[in-house]
mmCIF file of C-alpha atoms in Angstrom:
data_model
loop_
_atom_site.group_PDB
_atom_site.id
_atom_site.type_symbol
_atom_site.label_atom_id
_atom_site.label_comp_id
_atom_site.label_asym_id
_atom_site.label_seq_id
_atom_site.Cartn_x
_atom_site.Cartn_y
_atom_site.Cartn_z
ATOM 1 C CA MET A 198 -198.993 -65.160 -30.609
ATOM 2 C CA PHE A 199 -202.032 -67.190 -31.786
ATOM 3 C CA GLY A 200 -204.231 -64.431 -30.403
ATOM 4 C CA ILE A 201 -203.420 -65.324 -26.777
ATOM 5 C CA HIS A 202 -203.169 -62.483 -24.281
ATOM 6 C CA ASP A 203 -202.381 -62.145 -20.544
ATOM 7 C CA LEU A 204 -200.626 -65.530 -20.478
ATOM 8 C CA PRO A 205 -198.974 -64.967 -17.028
ATOM 9 C CA LEU A 206 -202.396 -64.167 -15.535
ATOM 10 C CA PHE A 207 -203.811 -67.304 -17.168
ATOM 11 C CA ILE A 208 -201.046 -69.460 -15.672
ATOM 12 C CA ILE A 209 -201.433 -67.984 -12.173
ATOM 13 C CA SER A 210 -205.230 -68.295 -12.299
ATOM 14 C CA GLY A 211 -204.945 -71.882 -13.517
ATOM 15 C CA LEU A 212 -202.605 -72.836 -10.682
ATOM 16 C CA LEU A 213 -204.952 -71.318 -8.114
ATOM 17 C CA LEU A 214 -207.916 -73.166 -9.637
ATOM 18 C CA ASN A 215 -206.006 -76.463 -9.576
ATOM 19 C CA ILE A 216 -205.367 -76.064 -5.852
ATOM 20 C CA MET A 217 -209.104 -76.009 -5.131
ATOM 21 C CA PRO A 218 -210.193 -79.400 -3.685
ATOM 22 C CA GLY A 219 -212.426 -81.683 -5.712
ATOM 23 C CA PRO A 220 -212.885 -85.322 -6.802
ATOM 24 C CA ASP A 221 -209.543 -85.302 -8.642
ATOM 25 C CA SER A 222 -207.549 -84.165 -5.608
ATOM 26 C CA LEU A 223 -209.372 -86.588 -3.318
ATOM 27 C CA LEU A 224 -208.626 -89.507 -5.635
ATOM 28 C CA ILE A 225 -204.927 -88.614 -5.858
ATOM 29 C CA MET A 226 -204.593 -88.233 -2.094
ATOM 30 C CA THR A 227 -206.453 -91.472 -1.389
ATOM 31 C CA ARG A 228 -204.350 -93.540 -3.772
ATOM 32 C CA SER A 229 -201.096 -91.915 -2.650
ATOM 33 C CA ALA A 230 -201.853 -92.435 1.037
ATOM 34 C CA THR A 231 -202.886 -96.064 0.625
ATOM 35 C CA GLN A 232 -200.621 -97.289 -2.198
ATOM 36 C CA GLY A 233 -197.763 -94.791 -2.511
ATOM 37 C CA TRP A 234 -196.857 -91.970 -4.880
ATOM 38 C CA ARG A 235 -196.808 -94.161 -7.991
ATOM 39 C CA ALA A 236 -200.495 -94.930 -7.527
ATOM 40 C CA GLY A 237 -201.177 -91.226 -7.030
ATOM 41 C CA SER A 238 -199.229 -90.458 -10.193
ATOM 42 C CA ALA A 239 -201.246 -93.069 -12.097
ATOM 43 C CA ALA A 240 -204.430 -91.278 -11.024
ATOM 44 C CA THR A 241 -202.839 -87.957 -12.021
ATOM 45 C CA LEU A 242 -202.036 -89.212 -15.519
ATOM 46 C CA GLY A 243 -205.614 -90.438 -15.919
ATOM 47 C CA ILE A 244 -206.932 -87.054 -14.817
ATOM 48 C CA GLY A 245 -204.596 -85.329 -17.267
ATOM 49 C CA ALA A 246 -205.843 -87.531 -20.108
ATOM 50 C CA GLY A 247 -209.432 -86.698 -19.183
ATOM 51 C CA THR A 248 -208.616 -82.990 -19.092
ATOM 52 C CA MET A 249 -207.175 -83.124 -22.611
ATOM 53 C CA VAL A 250 -210.369 -84.778 -23.831
ATOM 54 C CA HIS A 251 -212.300 -81.786 -22.470
ATOM 55 C CA VAL A 252 -209.830 -79.345 -24.018
ATOM 56 C CA LEU A 253 -210.014 -80.939 -27.470
ATOM 57 C CA ALA A 254 -213.800 -81.288 -27.275
ATOM 58 C CA ALA A 255 -214.173 -77.637 -26.326
ATOM 59 C CA ALA A 256 -211.800 -76.541 -29.106
ATOM 60 C CA LEU A 257 -213.835 -78.529 -31.629
ATOM 61 C CA GLY A 258 -217.101 -77.117 -30.297
ATOM 62 C CA LEU A 259 -218.414 -80.402 -28.890
ATOM 63 C CA SER A 260 -218.490 -79.111 -25.309
ATOM 64 C CA ALA A 261 -220.758 -76.279 -26.430
ATOM 65 C CA LEU A 262 -223.440 -78.949 -26.731
ATOM 66 C CA LEU A 263 -223.322 -79.437 -22.957
ATOM 67 C CA SER A 264 -223.827 -75.737 -22.354
ATOM 68 C CA THR A 265 -226.799 -75.460 -24.721
ATOM 69 C CA SER A 266 -228.516 -78.848 -24.454
ATOM 70 C CA ALA A 267 -230.135 -79.648 -21.132
ATOM 71 C CA THR A 268 -230.609 -83.260 -22.210
ATOM 72 C CA ALA A 269 -226.923 -83.784 -23.045
ATOM 73 C CA PHE A 270 -225.821 -82.082 -19.845
ATOM 74 C CA THR A 271 -228.184 -84.161 -17.696
ATOM 75 C CA LEU A 272 -227.134 -87.402 -19.383
ATOM 76 C CA VAL A 273 -223.408 -86.822 -18.861
ATOM 77 C CA LYS A 274 -224.064 -85.509 -15.356
ATOM 78 C CA TRP A 275 -225.943 -88.637 -14.278
ATOM 79 C CA ILE A 276 -223.349 -90.955 -15.808
ATOM 80 C CA GLY A 277 -220.560 -89.067 -14.043
ATOM 81 C CA ALA A 278 -222.418 -88.973 -10.734
ATOM 82 C CA ALA A 279 -223.179 -92.693 -10.952
ATOM 83 C CA TYR A 280 -219.509 -93.490 -11.566
ATOM 84 C CA ILE A 281 -218.314 -91.326 -8.667
ATOM 85 C CA VAL A 282 -220.882 -92.976 -6.371
ATOM 86 C CA TYR A 283 -219.731 -96.377 -7.663
ATOM 87 C CA MET A 284 -216.146 -95.481 -6.760
ATOM 88 C CA GLY A 285 -217.259 -94.305 -3.325
ATOM 89 C CA ILE A 286 -219.078 -97.588 -2.668
ATOM 90 C CA GLY A 287 -215.973 -99.482 -3.767
ATOM 91 C CA MET A 288 -213.847 -97.539 -1.280
ATOM 92 C CA LEU A 289 -216.364 -98.119 1.491
ATOM 93 C CA ARG A 290 -216.263 -101.866 0.810
ATOM 94 C CA ALA A 291 -212.446 -101.991 0.820
ATOM 95 C CA LYS A 292 -210.979 -104.801 2.926
ATOM 96 C CA LEU A 293 -207.615 -105.708 4.325
ATOM 97 C CA ARG A 294 -205.671 -108.389 2.498
ATOM 98 C CA GLY A 295 -206.256 -111.795 4.099
ATOM 99 C CA ASP A 296 -209.288 -113.168 5.860
ATOM 100 C CA ALA A 297 -208.018 -114.392 9.206
ATOM 101 C CA PRO A 298 -207.219 -111.851 11.930
ATOM 102 C CA GLN A 299 -203.513 -111.457 12.621
ATOM 103 C CA VAL A 300 -201.400 -109.791 15.274
ATOM 104 C CA ALA A 301 -200.042 -107.390 12.680
ATOM 105 C CA ALA A 302 -202.804 -106.070 10.451
ATOM 106 C CA PRO A 303 -202.330 -107.100 6.814
ATOM 107 C CA PRO A 304 -201.986 -104.378 4.181
ATOM 108 C CA LEU A 305 -204.892 -102.995 2.210
ATOM 109 C CA GLN A 306 -205.564 -104.824 -1.045
ATOM 110 C CA PRO A 307 -203.811 -102.766 -3.772
ATOM 111 C CA LEU A 308 -205.507 -101.652 -6.948
ATOM 112 C CA ALA A 309 -203.708 -102.088 -10.280
ATOM 113 C CA TRP A 310 -202.185 -98.891 -11.650
ATOM 114 C CA ARG A 311 -204.103 -99.419 -14.902
ATOM 115 C CA LYS A 312 -207.385 -99.353 -12.995
ATOM 116 C CA ILE A 313 -206.278 -96.294 -11.014
ATOM 117 C CA PHE A 314 -205.449 -94.525 -14.287
ATOM 118 C CA PHE A 315 -208.933 -95.210 -15.654
ATOM 119 C CA GLN A 316 -210.482 -94.115 -12.359
ATOM 120 C CA GLY A 317 -208.784 -90.751 -12.754
ATOM 121 C CA PHE A 318 -209.699 -90.550 -16.432
ATOM 122 C CA LEU A 319 -213.398 -91.364 -15.959
ATOM 123 C CA THR A 320 -213.776 -89.220 -12.839
ATOM 124 C CA ASN A 321 -212.595 -86.235 -14.859
ATOM 125 C CA VAL A 322 -214.023 -86.881 -18.321
ATOM 126 C CA LEU A 323 -217.528 -87.742 -17.044
ATOM 127 C CA ASN A 324 -217.837 -84.469 -15.121
ATOM 128 C CA PRO A 325 -219.715 -81.977 -17.354
ATOM 129 C CA LYS A 326 -218.744 -79.156 -15.000
ATOM 130 C CA VAL A 327 -215.149 -79.504 -16.249
ATOM 131 C CA ALA A 328 -216.298 -79.020 -19.845
ATOM 132 C CA LEU A 329 -218.319 -75.950 -18.908
ATOM 133 C CA PHE A 330 -215.350 -74.596 -16.958
ATOM 134 C CA PHE A 331 -213.086 -74.679 -20.012
ATOM 135 C CA LEU A 332 -215.773 -73.063 -22.162
ATOM 136 C CA ALA A 333 -216.129 -70.216 -19.654
ATOM 137 C CA PHE A 334 -212.500 -69.740 -18.541
ATOM 138 C CA VAL A 335 -210.180 -70.240 -21.515
ATOM 139 C CA PRO A 336 -211.871 -67.934 -24.100
ATOM 140 C CA GLN A 337 -211.258 -64.967 -21.771
ATOM 141 C CA PHE A 338 -207.572 -65.166 -22.750
ATOM 142 C CA ILE A 339 -208.111 -65.421 -26.529
ATOM 143 C CA GLN A 340 -208.470 -62.282 -28.612
ATOM 144 C CA THR A 341 -211.770 -61.949 -30.432
ATOM 145 C CA ASP A 342 -209.958 -61.331 -33.727
ATOM 146 C CA SER A 343 -207.661 -64.363 -33.388
ATOM 147 C CA SER A 344 -207.076 -66.040 -36.753
ATOM 148 C CA ASN A 345 -207.114 -69.538 -35.237
ATOM 149 C CA LYS A 346 -209.172 -69.702 -32.068
ATOM 150 C CA PRO A 347 -209.297 -73.542 -31.829
ATOM 151 C CA LEU A 348 -205.489 -73.714 -31.906
ATOM 152 C CA ALA A 349 -205.225 -70.965 -29.278
ATOM 153 C CA PHE A 350 -207.750 -72.849 -27.144
ATOM 154 C CA ILE A 351 -205.747 -76.089 -27.413
ATOM 155 C CA ILE A 352 -202.488 -74.324 -26.530
ATOM 156 C CA LEU A 353 -204.009 -72.683 -23.447
ATOM 157 C CA GLY A 354 -205.694 -75.935 -22.449
ATOM 158 C CA ALA A 355 -202.402 -77.822 -22.767
ATOM 159 C CA ILE A 356 -200.652 -75.199 -20.625
ATOM 160 C CA PHE A 357 -203.402 -75.436 -18.002
ATOM 161 C CA ASN A 358 -203.193 -79.230 -18.027
ATOM 162 C CA PHE A 359 -199.385 -79.262 -17.821
ATOM 163 C CA ASN A 360 -199.400 -76.962 -14.797
ATOM 164 C CA GLY A 361 -202.179 -79.016 -13.258
ATOM 165 C CA MET A 362 -200.160 -82.196 -13.727
ATOM 166 C CA LEU A 363 -197.162 -80.603 -11.993
ATOM 167 C CA TYR A 364 -199.345 -79.704 -9.027
ATOM 168 C CA CYS A 365 -201.088 -83.094 -8.920
ATOM 169 C CA HIS A 366 -197.814 -85.049 -9.090
ATOM 170 C CA GLY A 367 -196.515 -82.845 -6.293
ATOM 171 C CA LEU A 368 -199.676 -83.580 -4.307
ATOM 172 C CA ALA A 369 -199.148 -87.313 -4.858
ATOM 173 C CA LEU A 370 -195.529 -87.129 -3.660
ATOM 174 C CA PHE A 371 -196.395 -84.971 -0.644
ATOM 175 C CA THR A 372 -199.300 -87.198 0.409
ATOM 176 C CA ALA A 373 -197.229 -90.375 0.065
ATOM 177 C CA PHE A 374 -194.317 -88.799 1.973
ATOM 178 C CA ALA A 375 -196.609 -87.577 4.755
ATOM 179 C CA SER A 376 -198.265 -90.989 4.952
ATOM 180 C CA ALA A 377 -194.859 -92.710 5.274
ATOM 181 C CA ARG A 378 -193.605 -90.198 7.848
ATOM 182 C CA LEU A 379 -196.728 -90.601 9.935
ATOM 183 C CA ASN A 380 -196.333 -94.380 9.601
ATOM 184 C CA ILE A 381 -199.996 -94.914 8.830
ATOM 185 C CA LYS A 382 -200.978 -98.461 9.795
ATOM 186 C CA PRO A 383 -202.960 -100.683 7.411
ATOM 187 C CA LEU A 384 -206.078 -100.436 9.589
ATOM 188 C CA VAL A 385 -205.833 -96.635 9.612
ATOM 189 C CA SER A 386 -205.284 -96.702 5.849
ATOM 190 C CA LEU A 387 -208.408 -98.822 5.484
ATOM 191 C CA TRP A 388 -210.549 -96.339 7.376
ATOM 192 C CA LEU A 389 -208.974 -93.441 5.497
ATOM 193 C CA ASN A 390 -209.989 -95.190 2.284
ATOM 194 C CA ARG A 391 -213.523 -95.653 3.600
ATOM 195 C CA THR A 392 -213.714 -92.021 4.718
ATOM 196 C CA MET A 393 -212.718 -90.906 1.236
ATOM 197 C CA GLY A 394 -215.369 -93.292 -0.089
ATOM 198 C CA GLY A 395 -217.968 -91.425 1.945
ATOM 199 C CA LEU A 396 -216.723 -88.125 0.521
ATOM 200 C CA PHE A 397 -216.974 -89.524 -2.994
ATOM 201 C CA LEU A 398 -220.572 -90.520 -2.303
ATOM 202 C CA ALA A 399 -221.271 -86.951 -1.213
ATOM 203 C CA LEU A 400 -219.538 -85.553 -4.295
ATOM 204 C CA GLY A 401 -221.527 -87.882 -6.524
ATOM 205 C CA VAL A 402 -224.803 -86.732 -4.985
ATOM 206 C CA ARG A 403 -223.673 -83.107 -5.303
ATOM 207 C CA LEU A 404 -222.907 -83.596 -8.988
ATOM 208 C CA ALA A 405 -226.252 -85.322 -9.542
ATOM 209 C CA LEU A 406 -228.054 -82.344 -7.984
ATOM 210 C CA SER A 407 -226.025 -79.720 -9.874
ATOM 211 C CA GLU A 408 -227.738 -77.584 -12.489
ATOM 212 C CA GLN A 409 -226.695 -76.397 -15.911
ATOM 213 C CA ARG A 410 -225.548 -72.771 -15.855
#
């Protein structure tokens, strides 16, 4: 149907690719561990929205610009890297709520779910590697003689995104549950947040140094 073939293989491959660690997974785990599963789910929804932007752009041929234009790729790459570094710096500068030292450490200052959603969205949509991934991966499961390739691309992209959202929501729940079971203290949560901030800095630098392929 719609010129799509080997759908089970596509689904299995997509699930395996979603399990691979990256900025999206790190953001979900950080927010879930420090603010609970709802915060992790907010990041997941933002990531899903960003993924659909890539899917629609690729289906309409806009993402092809990133694969053929070095200037466009470099521009998006630097914007994405700058934002990831900005997020990392924000995590490194995170502070506990309250100024005066107390016997019981105060909780980490929470971030609004709306802001977490946009963090997830921008982290994903400003990564040109995601656009190139969809251009390289999805067409392998569309027949060359398909009568409506853009529609087939959107359907496969939506399936990939749906499965990814299931995994990411599960990751948010698992991380929040593990954090609660381990009874992570606010001070430990703070340093976990800062550690993730350092990883985001590294990911931002890695993205900035990446090359168009």
